[in-house]
Amino acid sequence: MTEYTLYCFHISGHAYKVALMLNLCGAKWKPRWVDFRGGETRTPEYREKVNEQGEAPVLEWDGNKRLSQSAVILEYLSEQFGKFRWNNDDERREVFRWLFWDNHRLTSYTATWRYFVSVQKTPDHPAAEVFRARATAAMDILNKHLAAKKFVIGDRPTIADISMCGYLYWPEEFGVNWERDYPNIGRWLNDIKALPGWKHPYELMPDRPV
Ligand SMILES: N[C@@H](CCC(=O)N[C@@H](CS)C(=O)NCC(=O)O)C(=O)O
């Protein structure tokens, strides 16, 4: 079985998407801690040797194969393991429609909002309100969508679900209560949590060198 290394750090929901997928697929993998706060992703060495785009997550295997962008990594792993994938062309387009929407609207705004509130600890910064409004608008859309669907594209989970839940297991870190504010999202998160192999981000990814 291929052994994977995941460049990640505990507060990265982008990296959690991949860590969760690896766990749900029963993959053999280990984390490689990225010193995000220390600026590692911005060093010339990281950009030359690990990821020219200067981001985590990066998945590495066979010594020299590397992939970045969580959505692309999820697609790669779904192909390798034959799990959390589509069954036909319509489903494939539906998965990608939600993956693109997630990357633009849900994850990026939620991640940045949470960054202002609980990482940088500047909840009153004017930009925090801009990102809060955008993130909660995306949550409204997702909550409405999940009123009629068990998972994002239908009755079974796909990589769209795994991508979209990336930042959502930390509601207290940006002051949302799923049950009260977005009950369909709360129910959906519990359904993902019930999948064999699910673990919380802080259980899967390290906050220091391993
Ligand atoms: N679209 C990318 C986003 C990845 C991303 O934004 N990663 C953040 C950590 S959560 C990062 O590495 N930022 C590096 C930096 O700001 O220097 C993905 O889905 O993989």
mmCIF file of C-alpha atoms and ligand atoms in Angstrom:
data_model
loop_
_atom_site.group_PDB
_atom_site.id
_atom_site.type_symbol
_atom_site.label_atom_id
_atom_site.label_comp_id
_atom_site.label_asym_id
_atom_site.label_seq_id
_atom_site.Cartn_x
_atom_site.Cartn_y
_atom_site.Cartn_z
ATOM 1 C CA MET A 1 0.000 0.000 0.000
ATOM 2 C CA THR A 2 1.276 3.495 -0.867
ATOM 3 C CA GLU A 3 2.524 5.439 2.135
ATOM 4 C CA TYR A 4 1.533 9.068 2.176
ATOM 5 C CA THR A 5 2.976 12.066 3.977
ATOM 6 C CA LEU A 6 0.701 15.038 4.531
ATOM 7 C CA TYR A 7 2.177 18.501 5.062
ATOM 8 C CA CYS A 8 -0.260 19.985 7.543
ATOM 9 C CA PHE A 9 -0.776 21.760 10.868
ATOM 10 C CA HIS A 10 -3.527 21.425 13.442
ATOM 11 C CA ILE A 11 -5.479 24.639 12.767
ATOM 12 C CA SER A 12 -5.626 24.195 8.989
ATOM 13 C CA GLY A 13 -9.085 23.163 7.818
ATOM 14 C CA HIS A 14 -7.736 22.915 4.273
ATOM 15 C CA ALA A 15 -5.276 20.270 5.453
ATOM 16 C CA TYR A 16 -8.009 18.615 7.556
ATOM 17 C CA LYS A 17 -9.976 17.863 4.389
ATOM 18 C CA VAL A 18 -7.103 15.673 3.200
ATOM 19 C CA ALA A 19 -6.277 14.205 6.626
ATOM 20 C CA LEU A 20 -9.932 13.210 7.050
ATOM 21 C CA MET A 21 -10.097 11.678 3.565
ATOM 22 C CA LEU A 22 -6.947 9.637 4.251
ATOM 23 C CA ASN A 23 -8.430 8.367 7.508
ATOM 24 C CA LEU A 24 -11.846 7.600 6.020
ATOM 25 C CA CYS A 25 -10.133 5.646 3.218
ATOM 26 C CA GLY A 26 -7.982 3.666 5.671
ATOM 27 C CA ALA A 27 -4.814 4.968 3.989
ATOM 28 C CA LYS A 28 -1.342 4.541 5.423
ATOM 29 C CA TRP A 29 -0.197 8.072 6.150
ATOM 30 C CA LYS A 30 1.737 10.276 8.503
ATOM 31 C CA PRO A 31 1.620 14.017 9.130
ATOM 32 C CA ARG A 32 4.567 16.318 8.501
ATOM 33 C CA TRP A 33 4.053 19.453 10.632
ATOM 34 C CA VAL A 34 4.283 22.763 8.767
ATOM 35 C CA ASP A 35 5.415 25.717 10.861
ATOM 36 C CA PHE A 36 2.781 28.076 9.480
ATOM 37 C CA ARG A 37 3.022 30.669 12.253
ATOM 38 C CA GLY A 38 6.807 30.644 11.910
ATOM 39 C CA GLY A 39 6.416 31.504 8.204
ATOM 40 C CA GLU A 40 7.557 28.187 6.718
ATOM 41 C CA THR A 41 5.118 28.367 3.767
ATOM 42 C CA ARG A 42 6.661 31.703 2.791
ATOM 43 C CA THR A 43 10.268 30.520 2.747
ATOM 44 C CA PRO A 44 12.063 30.083 -0.597
ATOM 45 C CA GLU A 45 12.966 26.545 0.464
ATOM 46 C CA TYR A 46 9.325 25.498 0.978
ATOM 47 C CA ARG A 47 8.339 27.095 -2.329
ATOM 48 C CA GLU A 48 11.176 25.418 -4.215
ATOM 49 C CA LYS A 49 11.053 21.989 -2.619
ATOM 50 C CA VAL A 50 7.483 21.495 -1.426
ATOM 51 C CA ASN A 51 4.929 23.779 -3.083
ATOM 52 C CA GLU A 52 5.546 26.713 -5.393
ATOM 53 C CA GLN A 53 2.093 28.007 -4.421
ATOM 54 C CA GLY A 54 3.293 28.458 -0.836
ATOM 55 C CA GLU A 55 0.457 26.552 0.848
ATOM 56 C CA ALA A 56 -0.423 23.513 2.910
ATOM 57 C CA PRO A 57 -1.807 20.914 2.420
ATOM 58 C CA VAL A 58 0.632 19.045 0.236
ATOM 59 C CA LEU A 59 0.398 15.286 -0.197
ATOM 60 C CA GLU A 60 3.680 13.471 -0.861
ATOM 61 C CA TRP A 61 4.319 9.858 -1.830
ATOM 62 C CA ASP A 62 6.967 7.677 -3.490
ATOM 63 C CA GLY A 63 9.629 10.102 -2.262
ATOM 64 C CA ASN A 64 9.195 12.704 -4.976
ATOM 65 C CA LYS A 65 5.537 12.864 -6.013
ATOM 66 C CA ARG A 66 3.649 15.851 -4.637
ATOM 67 C CA LEU A 67 0.214 17.338 -5.051
ATOM 68 C CA SER A 68 -1.276 20.529 -3.643
ATOM 69 C CA GLN A 69 -4.807 22.043 -3.645
ATOM 70 C CA SER A 70 -7.091 20.070 -1.372
ATOM 71 C CA ALA A 71 -9.809 19.583 -4.018
ATOM 72 C CA VAL A 72 -7.317 18.061 -6.455
ATOM 73 C CA ILE A 73 -5.817 15.866 -3.734
ATOM 74 C CA LEU A 74 -9.302 14.662 -2.759
ATOM 75 C CA GLU A 75 -10.045 13.773 -6.374
ATOM 76 C CA TYR A 76 -6.727 11.887 -6.631
ATOM 77 C CA LEU A 77 -7.387 9.919 -3.421
ATOM 78 C CA SER A 78 -10.964 9.113 -4.428
ATOM 79 C CA GLU A 79 -9.575 7.597 -7.621
ATOM 80 C CA GLN A 80 -6.837 5.657 -5.796
ATOM 81 C CA PHE A 81 -9.198 4.215 -3.181
ATOM 82 C CA GLY A 82 -12.383 4.082 -5.283
ATOM 83 C CA LYS A 83 -14.238 5.860 -2.486
ATOM 84 C CA PHE A 84 -16.337 9.028 -2.094
ATOM 85 C CA ARG A 85 -16.618 9.363 -5.853
ATOM 86 C CA TRP A 86 -19.394 9.930 -8.389
ATOM 87 C CA ASN A 87 -21.267 7.206 -10.261
ATOM 88 C CA ASN A 88 -21.979 9.059 -13.512
ATOM 89 C CA ASP A 89 -21.249 12.275 -15.407
ATOM 90 C CA ASP A 90 -24.089 14.225 -13.826
ATOM 91 C CA GLU A 91 -22.828 13.358 -10.347
ATOM 92 C CA ARG A 92 -19.259 14.240 -11.329
ATOM 93 C CA ARG A 93 -20.370 17.712 -12.436
ATOM 94 C CA GLU A 94 -22.394 18.098 -9.252
ATOM 95 C CA VAL A 95 -19.361 17.170 -7.111
ATOM 96 C CA PHE A 96 -17.198 19.717 -8.941
ATOM 97 C CA ARG A 97 -19.881 22.401 -8.798
ATOM 98 C CA TRP A 98 -19.865 22.157 -5.000
ATOM 99 C CA LEU A 99 -16.072 21.817 -4.756
ATOM 100 C CA PHE A 100 -15.586 25.082 -6.653
ATOM 101 C CA TRP A 101 -18.305 26.804 -4.626
ATOM 102 C CA ASP A 102 -16.729 25.532 -1.418
ATOM 103 C CA ASN A 103 -13.249 26.752 -2.334
ATOM 104 C CA HIS A 104 -14.510 30.193 -3.273
ATOM 105 C CA ARG A 105 -17.430 30.849 -0.933
ATOM 106 C CA LEU A 106 -17.630 28.546 2.045
ATOM 107 C CA THR A 107 -14.135 27.520 3.030
ATOM 108 C CA SER A 108 -12.199 30.651 2.096
ATOM 109 C CA TYR A 109 -14.573 33.094 3.828
ATOM 110 C CA THR A 110 -15.066 30.868 6.873
ATOM 111 C CA ALA A 111 -11.318 30.256 7.207
ATOM 112 C CA THR A 112 -10.538 33.966 7.022
ATOM 113 C CA TRP A 113 -13.327 34.918 9.436
ATOM 114 C CA ARG A 114 -12.120 32.319 11.918
ATOM 115 C CA TYR A 115 -8.540 33.559 11.429
ATOM 116 C CA PHE A 116 -9.533 37.098 12.494
ATOM 117 C CA VAL A 117 -11.610 35.878 15.451
ATOM 118 C CA SER A 118 -9.641 33.096 17.029
ATOM 119 C CA VAL A 119 -6.158 32.896 15.500
ATOM 120 C CA GLN A 120 -5.204 36.565 15.225
ATOM 121 C CA LYS A 121 -7.702 37.384 18.022
ATOM 122 C CA THR A 122 -8.968 40.592 16.396
ATOM 123 C CA PRO A 123 -12.733 39.944 16.205
ATOM 124 C CA ASP A 124 -13.463 43.693 16.019
ATOM 125 C CA HIS A 125 -11.283 44.288 12.988
ATOM 126 C CA PRO A 126 -13.551 45.736 10.234
ATOM 127 C CA ALA A 127 -12.454 42.990 7.825
ATOM 128 C CA ALA A 128 -13.737 40.357 10.264
ATOM 129 C CA GLU A 129 -17.294 41.641 9.732
ATOM 130 C CA VAL A 130 -16.897 41.458 5.948
ATOM 131 C CA PHE A 131 -15.783 37.839 6.143
ATOM 132 C CA ARG A 132 -18.449 36.989 8.755
ATOM 133 C CA ALA A 133 -21.178 38.287 6.448
ATOM 134 C CA ARG A 134 -19.815 36.325 3.478
ATOM 135 C CA ALA A 135 -19.243 33.126 5.426
ATOM 136 C CA THR A 136 -22.696 33.167 7.007
ATOM 137 C CA ALA A 137 -24.278 33.885 3.608
ATOM 138 C CA ALA A 138 -22.582 30.716 2.341
ATOM 139 C CA MET A 139 -23.753 28.813 5.433
ATOM 140 C CA ASP A 140 -27.337 29.934 4.701
ATOM 141 C CA ILE A 141 -27.054 28.482 1.202
ATOM 142 C CA LEU A 142 -25.615 25.200 2.449
ATOM 143 C CA ASN A 143 -28.186 24.927 5.231
ATOM 144 C CA LYS A 144 -31.006 25.352 2.703
ATOM 145 C CA HIS A 145 -29.441 22.827 0.311
ATOM 146 C CA LEU A 146 -29.118 20.215 3.065
ATOM 147 C CA ALA A 147 -32.803 20.495 3.992
ATOM 148 C CA ALA A 148 -33.561 18.181 1.077
ATOM 149 C CA LYS A 149 -30.374 16.129 0.888
ATOM 150 C CA LYS A 150 -28.655 13.775 3.314
ATOM 151 C CA PHE A 151 -25.235 14.527 1.827
ATOM 152 C CA VAL A 152 -24.205 17.241 -0.601
ATOM 153 C CA ILE A 153 -25.028 15.440 -3.847
ATOM 154 C CA GLY A 154 -27.486 12.834 -2.544
ATOM 155 C CA ASP A 155 -27.747 9.811 -0.272
ATOM 156 C CA ARG A 156 -24.057 9.008 0.054
ATOM 157 C CA PRO A 157 -20.990 11.045 1.019
ATOM 158 C CA THR A 158 -18.539 12.208 -1.648
ATOM 159 C CA ILE A 159 -15.402 14.324 -1.690
ATOM 160 C CA ALA A 160 -17.695 17.377 -1.871
ATOM 161 C CA ASP A 161 -18.829 16.645 1.713
ATOM 162 C CA ILE A 162 -15.270 16.028 2.869
ATOM 163 C CA SER A 163 -14.133 19.310 1.351
ATOM 164 C CA MET A 164 -17.023 21.384 2.654
ATOM 165 C CA CYS A 165 -16.782 20.244 6.258
ATOM 166 C CA GLY A 166 -13.103 21.307 6.458
ATOM 167 C CA TYR A 167 -13.576 24.312 8.766
ATOM 168 C CA LEU A 168 -16.931 23.421 10.294
ATOM 169 C CA TYR A 169 -15.967 21.254 13.267
ATOM 170 C CA TRP A 170 -14.798 24.382 15.113
ATOM 171 C CA PRO A 171 -18.086 26.354 15.398
ATOM 172 C CA GLU A 172 -17.122 27.731 18.808
ATOM 173 C CA GLU A 173 -14.031 29.318 17.250
ATOM 174 C CA PHE A 174 -16.179 31.689 15.198
ATOM 175 C CA GLY A 175 -19.255 31.829 17.412
ATOM 176 C CA VAL A 176 -21.762 29.694 15.506
ATOM 177 C CA ASN A 177 -24.081 27.143 17.077
ATOM 178 C CA TRP A 178 -25.111 24.663 14.377
ATOM 179 C CA GLU A 179 -28.195 23.314 16.130
ATOM 180 C CA ARG A 180 -29.534 26.807 16.793
ATOM 181 C CA ASP A 181 -28.345 28.701 13.691
ATOM 182 C CA TYR A 182 -28.017 26.120 10.887
ATOM 183 C CA PRO A 183 -29.665 22.872 12.024
ATOM 184 C CA ASN A 184 -29.348 21.085 8.668
ATOM 185 C CA ILE A 185 -25.605 21.726 8.667
ATOM 186 C CA GLY A 186 -25.451 20.395 12.246
ATOM 187 C CA ARG A 187 -27.281 17.211 11.256
ATOM 188 C CA TRP A 188 -25.049 16.745 8.173
ATOM 189 C CA LEU A 189 -21.860 17.253 10.227
ATOM 190 C CA ASN A 190 -23.070 14.552 12.621
ATOM 191 C CA ASP A 191 -23.690 12.200 9.680
ATOM 192 C CA ILE A 192 -20.106 12.742 8.473
ATOM 193 C CA LYS A 193 -18.873 12.274 12.037
ATOM 194 C CA ALA A 194 -20.574 8.868 12.122
ATOM 195 C CA LEU A 195 -18.489 7.558 9.189
ATOM 196 C CA PRO A 196 -15.896 4.940 10.235
ATOM 197 C CA GLY A 197 -12.497 6.598 10.597
ATOM 198 C CA TRP A 198 -13.780 10.123 11.375
ATOM 199 C CA LYS A 199 -11.632 12.101 13.774
ATOM 200 C CA HIS A 200 -11.593 15.725 14.906
ATOM 201 C CA PRO A 201 -8.940 17.931 13.203
ATOM 202 C CA TYR A 202 -6.980 18.370 16.437
ATOM 203 C CA GLU A 203 -6.721 14.569 16.760
ATOM 204 C CA LEU A 204 -5.418 14.127 13.225
ATOM 205 C CA MET A 205 -2.934 16.954 12.764
ATOM 206 C CA PRO A 206 -0.029 18.010 14.967
ATOM 207 C CA ASP A 207 0.696 21.439 16.463
ATOM 208 C CA ARG A 208 4.439 20.830 16.602
ATOM 209 C CA PRO A 209 7.108 18.660 14.933
ATOM 210 C CA VAL A 210 6.284 14.961 15.104
HETATM 211 N N1 LIG B 1 -7.060 26.373 -2.092
HETATM 212 C C1 LIG B 1 -6.063 25.811 -1.215
HETATM 213 C C2 LIG B 1 -5.958 26.692 0.017
HETATM 214 C C3 LIG B 1 -4.855 26.260 0.965
HETATM 215 C C4 LIG B 1 -4.534 27.316 1.998
HETATM 216 O O1 LIG B 1 -5.038 28.459 1.978
HETATM 217 N N2 LIG B 1 -3.671 26.944 2.956
HETATM 218 C C5 LIG B 1 -3.226 27.858 3.971
HETATM 219 C C6 LIG B 1 -3.263 27.185 5.331
HETATM 220 S S1 LIG B 1 -4.908 26.791 5.817
HETATM 221 C C7 LIG B 1 -1.770 28.194 3.728
HETATM 222 O O2 LIG B 1 -0.971 27.309 3.554
HETATM 223 N N3 LIG B 1 -1.414 29.485 3.733
HETATM 224 C C8 LIG B 1 -0.040 29.845 3.563
HETATM 225 C C9 LIG B 1 0.286 31.263 3.837
HETATM 226 O O3 LIG B 1 -0.644 32.059 4.047
HETATM 227 O O4 LIG B 1 1.478 31.574 3.851
HETATM 228 C C10 LIG B 1 -6.440 24.375 -0.843
HETATM 229 O O5 LIG B 1 -7.640 24.057 -0.846
HETATM 230 O O6 LIG B 1 -5.545 23.542 -0.622
#
